[in-house]
PDB file of C-alpha atoms in Angstrom:
ATOM      1  CA  UNK A   1     109.406  95.777  88.449  1.00 39.00           C
ATOM      2  CA  UNK A   2     112.003  96.610  91.453  1.00 43.00           C
ATOM      3  CA  UNK A   3     115.133  98.309  91.037  1.00 43.00           C
ATOM      4  CA  UNK A   4     116.443  94.877  90.305  1.00 44.00           C
ATOM      5  CA  UNK A   5     113.864  94.206  87.918  1.00 51.00           C
ATOM      6  CA  UNK A   6     114.896  91.981  84.971  1.00 60.00           C
ATOM      7  CA  UNK A   7     118.214  91.039  86.645  1.00 73.00           C
ATOM      8  CA  UNK A   8     117.470  87.373  86.148  1.00 76.00           C
ATOM      9  CA  UNK A   9     117.128  88.065  82.199  1.00 79.00           C
ATOM     10  CA  UNK A  10     120.134  90.403  82.377  1.00 85.00           C
ATOM     11  CA  UNK A  11     122.318  87.743  84.068  1.00 84.00           C
ATOM     12  CA  UNK A  12     121.033  85.067  81.840  1.00 80.00           C
ATOM     13  CA  UNK A  13     121.902  87.059  78.872  1.00 81.00           C
ATOM     14  CA  UNK A  14     125.260  87.961  80.100  1.00 86.00           C
ATOM     15  CA  UNK A  15     126.271  84.267  80.763  1.00 84.00           C
ATOM     16  CA  UNK A  16     124.942  83.087  77.460  1.00 82.00           C
ATOM     17  CA  UNK A  17     126.836  86.005  75.458  1.00 83.00           C
ATOM     18  CA  UNK A  18     130.247  85.594  76.978  1.00 88.00           C
ATOM     19  CA  UNK A  19     130.187  81.610  76.179  1.00 85.00           C
ATOM     20  CA  UNK A  20     128.776  82.707  72.756  1.00 85.00           C
ATOM     21  CA  UNK A  21     131.444  85.380  71.978  1.00 86.00           C
ATOM     22  CA  UNK A  22     134.474  82.900  73.065  1.00 88.00           C
ATOM     23  CA  UNK A  23     133.109  80.233  70.659  1.00 87.00           C
ATOM     24  CA  UNK A  24     132.750  82.564  67.944  1.00 85.00           C
ATOM     25  CA  UNK A  25     136.166  84.116  67.963  1.00 88.00           C
ATOM     26  CA  UNK A  26     137.465  80.398  68.214  1.00 87.00           C
ATOM     27  CA  UNK A  27     135.284  79.747  64.755  1.00 85.00           C
ATOM     28  CA  UNK A  28     136.560  83.005  63.411  1.00 85.00           C
ATOM     29  CA  UNK A  29     140.208  81.804  64.085  1.00 86.00           C
ATOM     30  CA  UNK A  30     140.033  78.537  62.297  1.00 85.00           C
ATOM     31  CA  UNK A  31     137.593  79.557  59.409  1.00 82.00           C
ATOM     32  CA  UNK A  32     138.131  83.414  58.850  1.00 81.00           C
ATOM     33  CA  UNK A  33     134.758  84.111  58.300  1.00 80.00           C
ATOM     34  CA  UNK A  34     133.985  87.751  58.596  1.00 78.00           C
ATOM     35  CA  UNK A  35     130.166  86.784  59.681  1.00 75.00           C
ATOM     36  CA  UNK A  36     131.796  84.908  62.722  1.00 80.00           C
ATOM     37  CA  UNK A  37     133.939  88.008  63.591  1.00 83.00           C
ATOM     38  CA  UNK A  38     131.038  90.136  63.380  1.00 80.00           C
ATOM     39  CA  UNK A  39     129.106  87.957  65.305  1.00 80.00           C
ATOM     40  CA  UNK A  40     131.904  87.467  67.950  1.00 83.00           C
ATOM     41  CA  UNK A  41     132.407  91.157  68.304  1.00 83.00           C
ATOM     42  CA  UNK A  42     128.460  91.612  68.831  1.00 77.00           C
ATOM     43  CA  UNK A  43     128.373  89.151  71.401  1.00 83.00           C
ATOM     44  CA  UNK A  44     131.201  90.904  73.201  1.00 84.00           C
ATOM     45  CA  UNK A  45     129.400  94.199  72.946  1.00 82.00           C
ATOM     46  CA  UNK A  46     126.203  92.525  74.336  1.00 81.00           C
ATOM     47  CA  UNK A  47     128.157  91.281  77.107  1.00 86.00           C
ATOM     48  CA  UNK A  48     129.318  94.832  77.829  1.00 85.00           C
ATOM     49  CA  UNK A  49     125.889  96.013  77.490  1.00 83.00           C
ATOM     50  CA  UNK A  50     124.609  93.713  80.282  1.00 86.00           C
ATOM     51  CA  UNK A  51     127.444  94.650  82.565  1.00 89.00           C
ATOM     52  CA  UNK A  52     126.203  98.382  81.911  1.00 88.00           C
ATOM     53  CA  UNK A  53     122.750  97.414  82.897  1.00 86.00           C
ATOM     54  CA  UNK A  54     123.738  95.847  86.131  1.00 88.00           C
ATOM     55  CA  UNK A  55     126.089  98.572  86.905  1.00 89.00           C
ATOM     56  CA  UNK A  56     123.008 101.154  86.227  1.00 87.00           C
ATOM     57  CA  UNK A  57     120.539  99.105  88.358  1.00 86.00           C
ATOM     58  CA  UNK A  58     123.182  99.106  91.395  1.00 88.00           C
ATOM     59  CA  UNK A  59     123.845 102.774  91.359  1.00 89.00           C
ATOM     60  CA  UNK A  60     119.992 103.455  90.780  1.00 87.00           C
ATOM     61  CA  UNK A  61     119.408 102.039  94.187  1.00 86.00           C
ATOM     62  CA  UNK A  62     121.405 104.805  96.040  1.00 89.00           C
ATOM     63  CA  UNK A  63     119.392 106.839  98.567  1.00 88.00           C
ATOM     64  CA  UNK A  64     118.476 110.316  97.769  1.00 86.00           C
ATOM     65  CA  UNK A  65     120.815 113.227  98.955  1.00 87.00           C
ATOM     66  CA  UNK A  66     120.855 116.957  99.102  1.00 87.00           C
ATOM     67  CA  UNK A  67     122.435 117.067  95.421  1.00 87.00           C
ATOM     68  CA  UNK A  68     119.574 114.736  94.373  1.00 86.00           C
ATOM     69  CA  UNK A  69     116.632 115.045  96.381  1.00 87.00           C
ATOM     70  CA  UNK A  70     114.485 112.800  94.074  1.00 86.00           C
ATOM     71  CA  UNK A  71     117.031 110.108  94.241  1.00 86.00           C
ATOM     72  CA  UNK A  72     119.141 108.288  91.340  1.00 87.00           C
ATOM     73  CA  UNK A  73     116.316 106.296  89.670  1.00 87.00           C
ATOM     74  CA  UNK A  74     117.246 107.985  86.249  1.00 87.00           C
ATOM     75  CA  UNK A  75     120.762 106.110  86.396  1.00 89.00           C
ATOM     76  CA  UNK A  76     119.059 103.178  84.788  1.00 88.00           C
ATOM     77  CA  UNK A  77     117.753 105.336  81.946  1.00 89.00           C
ATOM     78  CA  UNK A  78     121.409 106.731  81.540  1.00 90.00           C
ATOM     79  CA  UNK A  79     123.042 103.271  81.431  1.00 89.00           C
ATOM     80  CA  UNK A  80     120.067 102.225  78.947  1.00 86.00           C
ATOM     81  CA  UNK A  81     121.182 104.945  76.631  1.00 88.00           C
ATOM     82  CA  UNK A  82     124.669 103.837  76.933  1.00 88.00           C
ATOM     83  CA  UNK A  83     123.856 100.183  75.836  1.00 85.00           C
ATOM     84  CA  UNK A  84     122.369 101.734  72.494  1.00 83.00           C
ATOM     85  CA  UNK A  85     125.442 103.648  71.683  1.00 85.00           C
ATOM     86  CA  UNK A  86     127.705 100.584  72.298  1.00 81.00           C
ATOM     87  CA  UNK A  87     125.378  98.419  70.265  1.00 77.00           C
ATOM     88  CA  UNK A  88     125.389 101.128  67.542  1.00 77.00           C
ATOM     89  CA  UNK A  89     129.152 101.628  67.525  1.00 78.00           C
ATOM     90  CA  UNK A  90     130.943  98.430  68.595  1.00 78.00           C
ATOM     91  CA  UNK A  91     128.435  96.067  67.073  1.00 78.00           C
ATOM     92  CA  UNK A  92     126.603  97.570  64.134  1.00 82.00           C
ATOM     93  CA  UNK A  93     129.148  99.988  62.674  1.00 84.00           C
ATOM     94  CA  UNK A  94     131.943  97.304  63.018  1.00 82.00           C
ATOM     95  CA  UNK A  95     129.885  94.635  61.292  1.00 82.00           C
ATOM     96  CA  UNK A  96     129.250  97.144  58.387  1.00 89.00           C
ATOM     97  CA  UNK A  97     132.644  97.794  58.019  1.00 86.00           C
ATOM     98  CA  UNK A  98     133.738  94.322  58.146  1.00 82.00           C
ATOM     99  CA  UNK A  99     130.983  93.422  55.501  1.00 84.00           C
ATOM    100  CA  UNK A 100     132.217  95.903  53.101  1.00 90.00           C
ATOM    101  CA  UNK A 101     135.826  94.653  53.334  1.00 85.00           C
ATOM    102  CA  UNK A 102     134.715  91.001  52.784  1.00 83.00           C
ATOM    103  CA  UNK A 103     132.534  92.007  49.791  1.00 88.00           C
ATOM    104  CA  UNK A 104     135.449  94.006  48.411  1.00 88.00           C
ATOM    105  CA  UNK A 105     138.166  91.329  49.142  1.00 84.00           C
ATOM    106  CA  UNK A 106     136.344  87.807  49.425  1.00 83.00           C
ATOM    107  CA  UNK A 107     137.756  84.727  50.401  1.00 77.00           C
ATOM    108  CA  UNK A 108     136.490  81.282  50.843  1.00 75.00           C
ATOM    109  CA  UNK A 109     135.373  80.072  54.171  1.00 74.00           C
ATOM    110  CA  UNK A 110     137.849  77.401  55.664  1.00 75.00           C
ATOM    111  CA  UNK A 111     136.838  74.658  58.026  1.00 78.00           C
ATOM    112  CA  UNK A 112     133.249  75.632  57.535  1.00 80.00           C
ATOM    113  CA  UNK A 113     132.063  72.972  60.311  1.00 81.00           C
ATOM    114  CA  UNK A 114     133.560  75.327  62.770  1.00 84.00           C
ATOM    115  CA  UNK A 115     131.338  78.317  62.143  1.00 83.00           C
ATOM    116  CA  UNK A 116     128.279  76.178  61.486  1.00 85.00           C
ATOM    117  CA  UNK A 117     128.775  74.041  64.719  1.00 87.00           C
ATOM    118  CA  UNK A 118     129.168  77.259  66.846  1.00 85.00           C
ATOM    119  CA  UNK A 119     126.337  78.975  65.107  1.00 85.00           C
ATOM    120  CA  UNK A 120     123.962  76.380  66.093  1.00 88.00           C
ATOM    121  CA  UNK A 121     125.253  76.281  69.590  1.00 87.00           C
ATOM    122  CA  UNK A 122     124.779  80.061  69.740  1.00 85.00           C
ATOM    123  CA  UNK A 123     121.226  79.749  68.569  1.00 88.00           C
ATOM    124  CA  UNK A 124     120.460  77.412  71.280  1.00 88.00           C
ATOM    125  CA  UNK A 125     122.179  79.591  73.917  1.00 84.00           C
ATOM    126  CA  UNK A 126     120.594  82.790  72.502  1.00 83.00           C
ATOM    127  CA  UNK A 127     117.193  80.904  72.398  1.00 87.00           C
ATOM    128  CA  UNK A 128     117.490  80.134  76.228  1.00 85.00           C
ATOM    129  CA  UNK A 129     118.330  83.626  77.051  1.00 83.00           C
ATOM    130  CA  UNK A 130     115.447  85.135  75.121  1.00 88.00           C
ATOM    131  CA  UNK A 131     112.944  82.746  76.812  1.00 88.00           C
ATOM    132  CA  UNK A 132     114.264  83.936  80.290  1.00 85.00           C
ATOM    133  CA  UNK A 133     113.676  87.597  79.191  1.00 84.00           C
ATOM    134  CA  UNK A 134     110.056  86.589  77.552  1.00 89.00           C
ATOM    135  CA  UNK A 135     109.102  84.778  80.971  1.00 87.00           C
ATOM    136  CA  UNK A 136     110.286  87.884  83.219  1.00 85.00           C
ATOM    137  CA  UNK A 137     108.547  90.214  80.675  1.00 86.00           C
ATOM    138  CA  UNK A 138     105.093  88.527  80.363  1.00 88.00           C
ATOM    139  CA  UNK A 139     103.531  89.455  83.634  1.00 85.00           C
ATOM    140  CA  UNK A 140     104.339  93.189  83.109  1.00 81.00           C
ATOM    141  CA  UNK A 141     103.396  93.044  79.400  1.00 83.00           C
ATOM    142  CA  UNK A 142      99.856  91.965  80.259  1.00 81.00           C
ATOM    143  CA  UNK A 143      97.517  92.265  77.353  1.00 83.00           C
ATOM    144  CA  UNK A 144      99.769  94.558  75.280  1.00 86.00           C
ATOM    145  CA  UNK A 145     101.356  93.564  72.288  1.00 89.00           C
ATOM    146  CA  UNK A 146     105.314  93.024  72.558  1.00 87.00           C
ATOM    147  CA  UNK A 147     105.750  96.261  70.226  1.00 86.00           C
ATOM    148  CA  UNK A 148     103.587  98.340  72.651  1.00 87.00           C
ATOM    149  CA  UNK A 149     105.326  96.836  75.770  1.00 87.00           C
ATOM    150  CA  UNK A 150     108.926  97.982  74.340  1.00 86.00           C
ATOM    151  CA  UNK A 151     107.641 101.483  73.357  1.00 84.00           C
ATOM    152  CA  UNK A 152     105.921 101.973  76.915  1.00 84.00           C
ATOM    153  CA  UNK A 153     107.925 100.094  79.451  1.00 84.00           C
ATOM    154  CA  UNK A 154     109.502 102.593  81.980  1.00 84.00           C
ATOM    155  CA  UNK A 155     111.883 100.047  83.333  1.00 82.00           C
ATOM    156  CA  UNK A 156     114.803  99.893  80.374  1.00 83.00           C
ATOM    157  CA  UNK A 157     116.247  96.190  81.360  1.00 83.00           C
ATOM    158  CA  UNK A 158     113.826  94.024  79.841  1.00 81.00           C
ATOM    159  CA  UNK A 159     113.150  95.822  76.806  1.00 85.00           C
ATOM    160  CA  UNK A 160     117.009  96.011  76.124  1.00 84.00           C
ATOM    161  CA  UNK A 161     117.551  92.292  76.627  1.00 84.00           C
ATOM    162  CA  UNK A 162     114.445  91.495  74.639  1.00 87.00           C
ATOM    163  CA  UNK A 163     115.382  93.575  71.583  1.00 87.00           C
ATOM    164  CA  UNK A 164     119.211  92.431  72.052  1.00 82.00           C
ATOM    165  CA  UNK A 165     118.324  88.648  72.262  1.00 85.00           C
ATOM    166  CA  UNK A 166     115.823  88.915  69.348  1.00 89.00           C
ATOM    167  CA  UNK A 167     118.447  90.938  67.244  1.00 85.00           C
ATOM    168  CA  UNK A 168     120.932  88.316  68.202  1.00 83.00           C
ATOM    169  CA  UNK A 169     118.786  85.337  67.089  1.00 89.00           C
ATOM    170  CA  UNK A 170     118.124  87.125  63.688  1.00 90.00           C
ATOM    171  CA  UNK A 171     121.701  87.737  63.296  1.00 85.00           C
ATOM    172  CA  UNK A 172     122.699  84.230  64.079  1.00 85.00           C
ATOM    173  CA  UNK A 173     120.319  83.172  61.367  1.00 89.00           C
ATOM    174  CA  UNK A 174     121.878  85.491  58.884  1.00 89.00           C
ATOM    175  CA  UNK A 175     125.439  84.444  59.709  1.00 85.00           C
ATOM    176  CA  UNK A 176     124.352  81.025  59.122  1.00 88.00           C
ATOM    177  CA  UNK A 177     122.720  81.763  55.920  1.00 90.00           C
ATOM    178  CA  UNK A 178     125.875  83.843  54.579  1.00 86.00           C
ATOM    179  CA  UNK A 179     128.304  81.250  55.893  1.00 85.00           C
ATOM    180  CA  UNK A 180     126.171  78.329  54.518  1.00 88.00           C
ATOM    181  CA  UNK A 181     125.670  79.799  50.829  1.00 90.00           C
ATOM    182  CA  UNK A 182     129.359  80.957  50.748  1.00 87.00           C
ATOM    183  CA  UNK A 183     130.254  77.248  51.405  1.00 86.00           C
ATOM    184  CA  UNK A 184     127.674  76.050  48.794  1.00 88.00           C
ATOM    185  CA  UNK A 185     128.789  78.314  46.164  1.00 88.00           C
ATOM    186  CA  UNK A 186     132.400  78.707  46.915  1.00 85.00           C
ATOM    187  CA  UNK A 187     132.020  82.625  46.932  1.00 87.00           C
ATOM    188  CA  UNK A 188     133.128  84.306  50.075  1.00 84.00           C
ATOM    189  CA  UNK A 189     131.062  87.396  49.016  1.00 89.00           C
ATOM    190  CA  UNK A 190     128.112  85.801  50.611  1.00 91.00           C
ATOM    191  CA  UNK A 191     129.695  85.749  53.946  1.00 85.00           C
ATOM    192  CA  UNK A 192     130.416  89.636  53.460  1.00 86.00           C
ATOM    193  CA  UNK A 193     126.611  89.878  52.531  1.00 90.00           C
ATOM    194  CA  UNK A 194     125.615  88.148  55.676  1.00 86.00           C
ATOM    195  CA  UNK A 195     127.900  90.455  57.776  1.00 85.00           C
ATOM    196  CA  UNK A 196     126.215  93.543  56.168  1.00 90.00           C
ATOM    197  CA  UNK A 197     122.942  92.240  57.109  1.00 90.00           C
ATOM    198  CA  UNK A 198     123.868  91.544  60.898  1.00 85.00           C
ATOM    199  CA  UNK A 199     125.326  95.156  60.811  1.00 87.00           C
ATOM    200  CA  UNK A 200     122.237  96.791  59.317  1.00 91.00           C
ATOM    201  CA  UNK A 201     119.997  94.902  61.769  1.00 88.00           C
ATOM    202  CA  UNK A 202     122.097  96.030  64.820  1.00 85.00           C
ATOM    203  CA  UNK A 203     122.101  99.633  63.739  1.00 88.00           C
ATOM    204  CA  UNK A 204     118.080  99.548  63.459  1.00 89.00           C
ATOM    205  CA  UNK A 205     117.825  97.778  66.883  1.00 87.00           C
ATOM    206  CA  UNK A 206     120.419 100.578  68.327  1.00 86.00           C
ATOM    207  CA  UNK A 207     118.373 103.203  66.962  1.00 89.00           C
ATOM    208  CA  UNK A 208     115.162 101.876  68.522  1.00 87.00           C
ATOM    209  CA  UNK A 209     116.788 101.654  71.870  1.00 86.00           C
ATOM    210  CA  UNK A 210     118.193 105.170  71.624  1.00 87.00           C
ATOM    211  CA  UNK A 211     115.019 106.916  70.780  1.00 87.00           C
ATOM    212  CA  UNK A 212     113.120 104.906  73.641  1.00 85.00           C
ATOM    213  CA  UNK A 213     115.769 105.603  76.258  1.00 87.00           C
ATOM    214  CA  UNK A 214     116.279 109.139  74.910  1.00 87.00           C
ATOM    215  CA  UNK A 215     112.412 109.869  75.811  1.00 86.00           C
ATOM    216  CA  UNK A 216     112.918 108.296  79.260  1.00 85.00           C
ATOM    217  CA  UNK A 217     115.847 110.478  79.877  1.00 86.00           C
ATOM    218  CA  UNK A 218     114.007 113.811  78.927  1.00 86.00           C
ATOM    219  CA  UNK A 219     111.284 112.813  81.358  1.00 85.00           C
ATOM    220  CA  UNK A 220     108.194 110.807  80.667  1.00 88.00           C
ATOM    221  CA  UNK A 221     104.839 111.009  82.235  1.00 90.00           C
ATOM    222  CA  UNK A 222     102.674 108.240  83.293  1.00 89.00           C
ATOM    223  CA  UNK A 223     100.698 106.341  81.091  1.00 87.00           C
ATOM    224  CA  UNK A 224      97.036 107.104  79.992  1.00 89.00           C
ATOM    225  CA  UNK A 225      95.742 104.261  82.155  1.00 89.00           C
ATOM    226  CA  UNK A 226      97.799 105.296  85.262  1.00 91.00           C
ATOM    227  CA  UNK A 227      96.701 109.054  84.567  1.00 93.00           C
ATOM    228  CA  UNK A 228      93.063 108.073  84.508  1.00 94.00           C
ATOM    229  CA  UNK A 229      93.608 105.996  87.742  1.00 94.00           C
ATOM    230  CA  UNK A 230      95.133 108.714  89.574  1.00 95.00           C
ATOM    231  CA  UNK A 231      92.724 111.202  88.613  1.00 95.00           C
ATOM    232  CA  UNK A 232      89.826 109.212  89.666  1.00 95.00           C
ATOM    233  CA  UNK A 233      91.475 108.550  92.893  1.00 95.00           C
ATOM    234  CA  UNK A 234      91.700 112.237  93.557  1.00 94.00           C
ATOM    235  CA  UNK A 235      88.035 112.704  92.923  1.00 93.00           C
ATOM    236  CA  UNK A 236      86.916 109.639  94.807  1.00 92.00           C
ATOM    237  CA  UNK A 237      86.816 111.795  98.070  1.00 84.00           C
ATOM    238  CA  UNK A 238      83.645 113.822  98.782  1.00 85.00           C
ATOM    239  CA  UNK A 239      85.671 117.044  99.582  1.00 87.00           C
ATOM    240  CA  UNK A 240      87.486 117.169  96.048  1.00 90.00           C
ATOM    241  CA  UNK A 241      85.312 118.955  93.815  1.00 89.00           C
ATOM    242  CA  UNK A 242      87.326 118.642  90.683  1.00 90.00           C
ATOM    243  CA  UNK A 243      91.063 118.123  89.342  1.00 92.00           C
ATOM    244  CA  UNK A 244      91.964 121.596  87.725  1.00 88.00           C
ATOM    245  CA  UNK A 245      95.118 120.308  86.336  1.00 88.00           C
ATOM    246  CA  UNK A 246      97.622 117.643  87.075  1.00 93.00           C
ATOM    247  CA  UNK A 247     101.187 116.619  85.974  1.00 94.00           C
ATOM    248  CA  UNK A 248     103.007 113.551  86.326  1.00 94.00           C
ATOM    249  CA  UNK A 249     106.636 112.744  85.703  1.00 93.00           C
ATOM    250  CA  UNK A 250     108.710 109.384  86.374  1.00 92.00           C
ATOM    251  CA  UNK A 251     111.623 109.964  88.440  1.00 90.00           C
ATOM    252  CA  UNK A 252     112.658 106.437  87.794  1.00 87.00           C
ATOM    253  CA  UNK A 253     111.026 103.133  86.489  1.00 85.00           C
ATOM    254  CA  UNK A 254     109.117 102.635  89.727  1.00 85.00           C
ATOM    255  CA  UNK A 255     109.276 106.042  91.182  1.00 90.00           C
ATOM    256  CA  UNK A 256     106.251 108.619  89.643  1.00 93.00           C
ATOM    257  CA  UNK A 257     106.003 112.426  90.913  1.00 94.00           C
ATOM    258  CA  UNK A 258     102.343 113.451  90.875  1.00 96.00           C
ATOM    259  CA  UNK A 259     101.679 117.215  90.969  1.00 95.00           C
ATOM    260  CA  UNK A 260      98.002 118.409  91.075  1.00 94.00           C
ATOM    261  CA  UNK A 261      95.792 121.493  91.607  1.00 93.00           C
ATOM    262  CA  UNK A 262      92.399 120.290  93.175  1.00 93.00           C
ATOM    263  CA  UNK A 263      89.555 122.121  93.867  1.00 91.00           C
ATOM    264  CA  UNK A 264      88.190 122.115  97.401  1.00 90.00           C
ATOM    265  CA  UNK A 265      84.897 123.402  98.905  1.00 88.00           C
ATOM    266  CA  UNK A 266      85.036 127.201  99.430  1.00 86.00           C
ATOM    267  CA  UNK A 267      83.692 126.909 102.971  1.00 84.00           C
ATOM    268  CA  UNK A 268      86.502 124.521 104.061  1.00 84.00           C
ATOM    269  CA  UNK A 269      89.046 125.565 106.939  1.00 88.00           C
ATOM    270  CA  UNK A 270      92.428 124.887 107.046  1.00 89.00           C
ATOM    271  CA  UNK A 271      91.846 121.819 108.955  1.00 91.00           C
ATOM    272  CA  UNK A 272      89.378 120.378 106.770  1.00 92.00           C
ATOM    273  CA  UNK A 273      91.594 121.177 103.715  1.00 92.00           C
ATOM    274  CA  UNK A 274      94.840 119.537 105.154  1.00 93.00           C
ATOM    275  CA  UNK A 275      92.517 116.355 105.981  1.00 93.00           C
ATOM    276  CA  UNK A 276      91.110 116.455 102.492  1.00 93.00           C
ATOM    277  CA  UNK A 277      94.966 116.556 101.156  1.00 94.00           C
ATOM    278  CA  UNK A 278      96.082 113.753 103.284  1.00 94.00           C
ATOM    279  CA  UNK A 279      93.106 111.434 102.209  1.00 94.00           C
ATOM    280  CA  UNK A 280      93.665 112.235  98.425  1.00 94.00           C
ATOM    281  CA  UNK A 281      97.344 111.310  98.764  1.00 95.00           C
ATOM    282  CA  UNK A 282      96.429 108.114 100.446  1.00 95.00           C
ATOM    283  CA  UNK A 283      94.124 107.126  97.804  1.00 95.00           C
ATOM    284  CA  UNK A 284      96.575 108.001  95.053  1.00 95.00           C
ATOM    285  CA  UNK A 285      99.127 105.722  96.624  1.00 95.00           C
ATOM    286  CA  UNK A 286      96.708 102.997  96.891  1.00 94.00           C
ATOM    287  CA  UNK A 287      95.673 103.341  93.123  1.00 93.00           C
ATOM    288  CA  UNK A 288      99.230 103.475  92.105  1.00 93.00           C
ATOM    289  CA  UNK A 289     102.106 102.396  94.314  1.00 92.00           C
ATOM    290  CA  UNK A 290     104.737 104.047  92.214  1.00 91.00           C
ATOM    291  CA  UNK A 291     103.242 107.534  93.011  1.00 93.00           C
ATOM    292  CA  UNK A 292     105.723 107.914  95.899  1.00 91.00           C
ATOM    293  CA  UNK A 293     106.231 111.812  95.467  1.00 93.00           C
ATOM    294  CA  UNK A 294     102.799 113.634  95.529  1.00 95.00           C
ATOM    295  CA  UNK A 295     102.222 117.508  95.812  1.00 95.00           C
ATOM    296  CA  UNK A 296      98.528 118.613  95.844  1.00 95.00           C
ATOM    297  CA  UNK A 297      97.701 122.423  95.851  1.00 92.00           C
ATOM    298  CA  UNK A 298      94.158 123.184  96.994  1.00 92.00           C
ATOM    299  CA  UNK A 299      92.321 125.962  95.321  1.00 89.00           C
ATOM    300  CA  UNK A 300      89.037 127.386  94.440  1.00 84.00           C
ATOM    301  CA  UNK A 301      87.326 126.999  91.076  1.00 79.00           C
ATOM    302  CA  UNK A 302      85.283 129.545  89.502  1.00 67.00           C
ATOM    303  CA  UNK A 303      83.780 128.409  86.060  1.00 68.00           C
ATOM    304  CA  UNK A 304      82.787 132.107  85.270  1.00 65.00           C
ATOM    305  CA  UNK A 305      86.388 133.261  85.747  1.00 65.00           C
ATOM    306  CA  UNK A 306      88.002 130.211  84.293  1.00 64.00           C
ATOM    307  CA  UNK A 307      85.813 130.816  80.998  1.00 64.00           C
ATOM    308  CA  UNK A 308      86.977 134.256  80.719  1.00 64.00           C
ATOM    309  CA  UNK A 309      90.438 133.111  80.577  1.00 62.00           C
ATOM    310  CA  UNK A 310      92.461 131.837  77.761  1.00 61.00           C
ATOM    311  CA  UNK A 311      92.058 128.333  79.052  1.00 61.00           C
ATOM    312  CA  UNK A 312      88.670 127.197  80.261  1.00 55.00           C
ATOM    313  CA  UNK A 313      90.040 124.433  82.117  1.00 56.00           C
ATOM    314  CA  UNK A 314      92.277 126.550  84.332  1.00 53.00           C
ATOM    315  CA  UNK A 315      91.565 128.819  87.404  1.00 48.00           C
ATOM    316  CA  UNK A 316      93.084 132.226  87.880  1.00 47.00           C
ATOM    317  CA  UNK A 317      96.666 131.372  89.298  1.00 42.00           C
ATOM    318  CA  UNK A 318      96.209 127.951  88.350  1.00 43.00           C
ATOM    319  CA  UNK A 319      99.422 127.720  85.943  1.00 41.00           C
TER     320      UNK A 319
END
């Protein structure tokens, strides 16, 4: 995914949420439904979240400078984390508060056709946005399950939009159920119950997003498949005897740092060692195009000296 990866899904979600938010607030004004108010605030928060994702993607494209020699790729992680905070506070906590108030002080839903009509419209609009996000994410997901894709994706935009849209669709169904039961029974408590369910759902989604984006902010390495491919690429040359140790770190969604200590032949001179390193770097970049920053340190490996140390896989001075 490029630095603008997922932008189509983000823009689609932004347009849908703005239209839905307006319709929900109109329905709340006519019906007094707390579920509609909670859903309107939810859609407004989601719209703000999409703006944050777009801003983060734009800022991440800035060129590296002296203060940030590895660039600004992690801006996307920062804004992804802000999205989880906004979703938790403005979306989830507000809905829980409104639901408690409606359960404590229930009143009948007026003009029920307004919220029901708006909810049906919102389900269709959110379904379109969700479909767009799925279409953009499917090529990147590959054979993974959707849950694993959300947990392992290094670009935050698509997982955020997928979870937001999924949560929005479930929330709309909950709101429709709460309003519907409140209308059928004449008991406004059910409208509050639906609002509480929406709040709990948003808090859960915000928690998942916060955990995943926090991990990216702290610095995640490449996945097991990528690490295996990079190791195999390093060893593919005749002059690299082994990979003594290797570390990887995502500087951004599409920029991977690779640092490795490689064992070269004891009889290699400086010229051949330099050629070995250049060839190894080229193989790594060919195996994983996101490996843009590569540091390789040549060393001599001694099995006897390594075995005598605390870590048999290391070599003296290897850490």
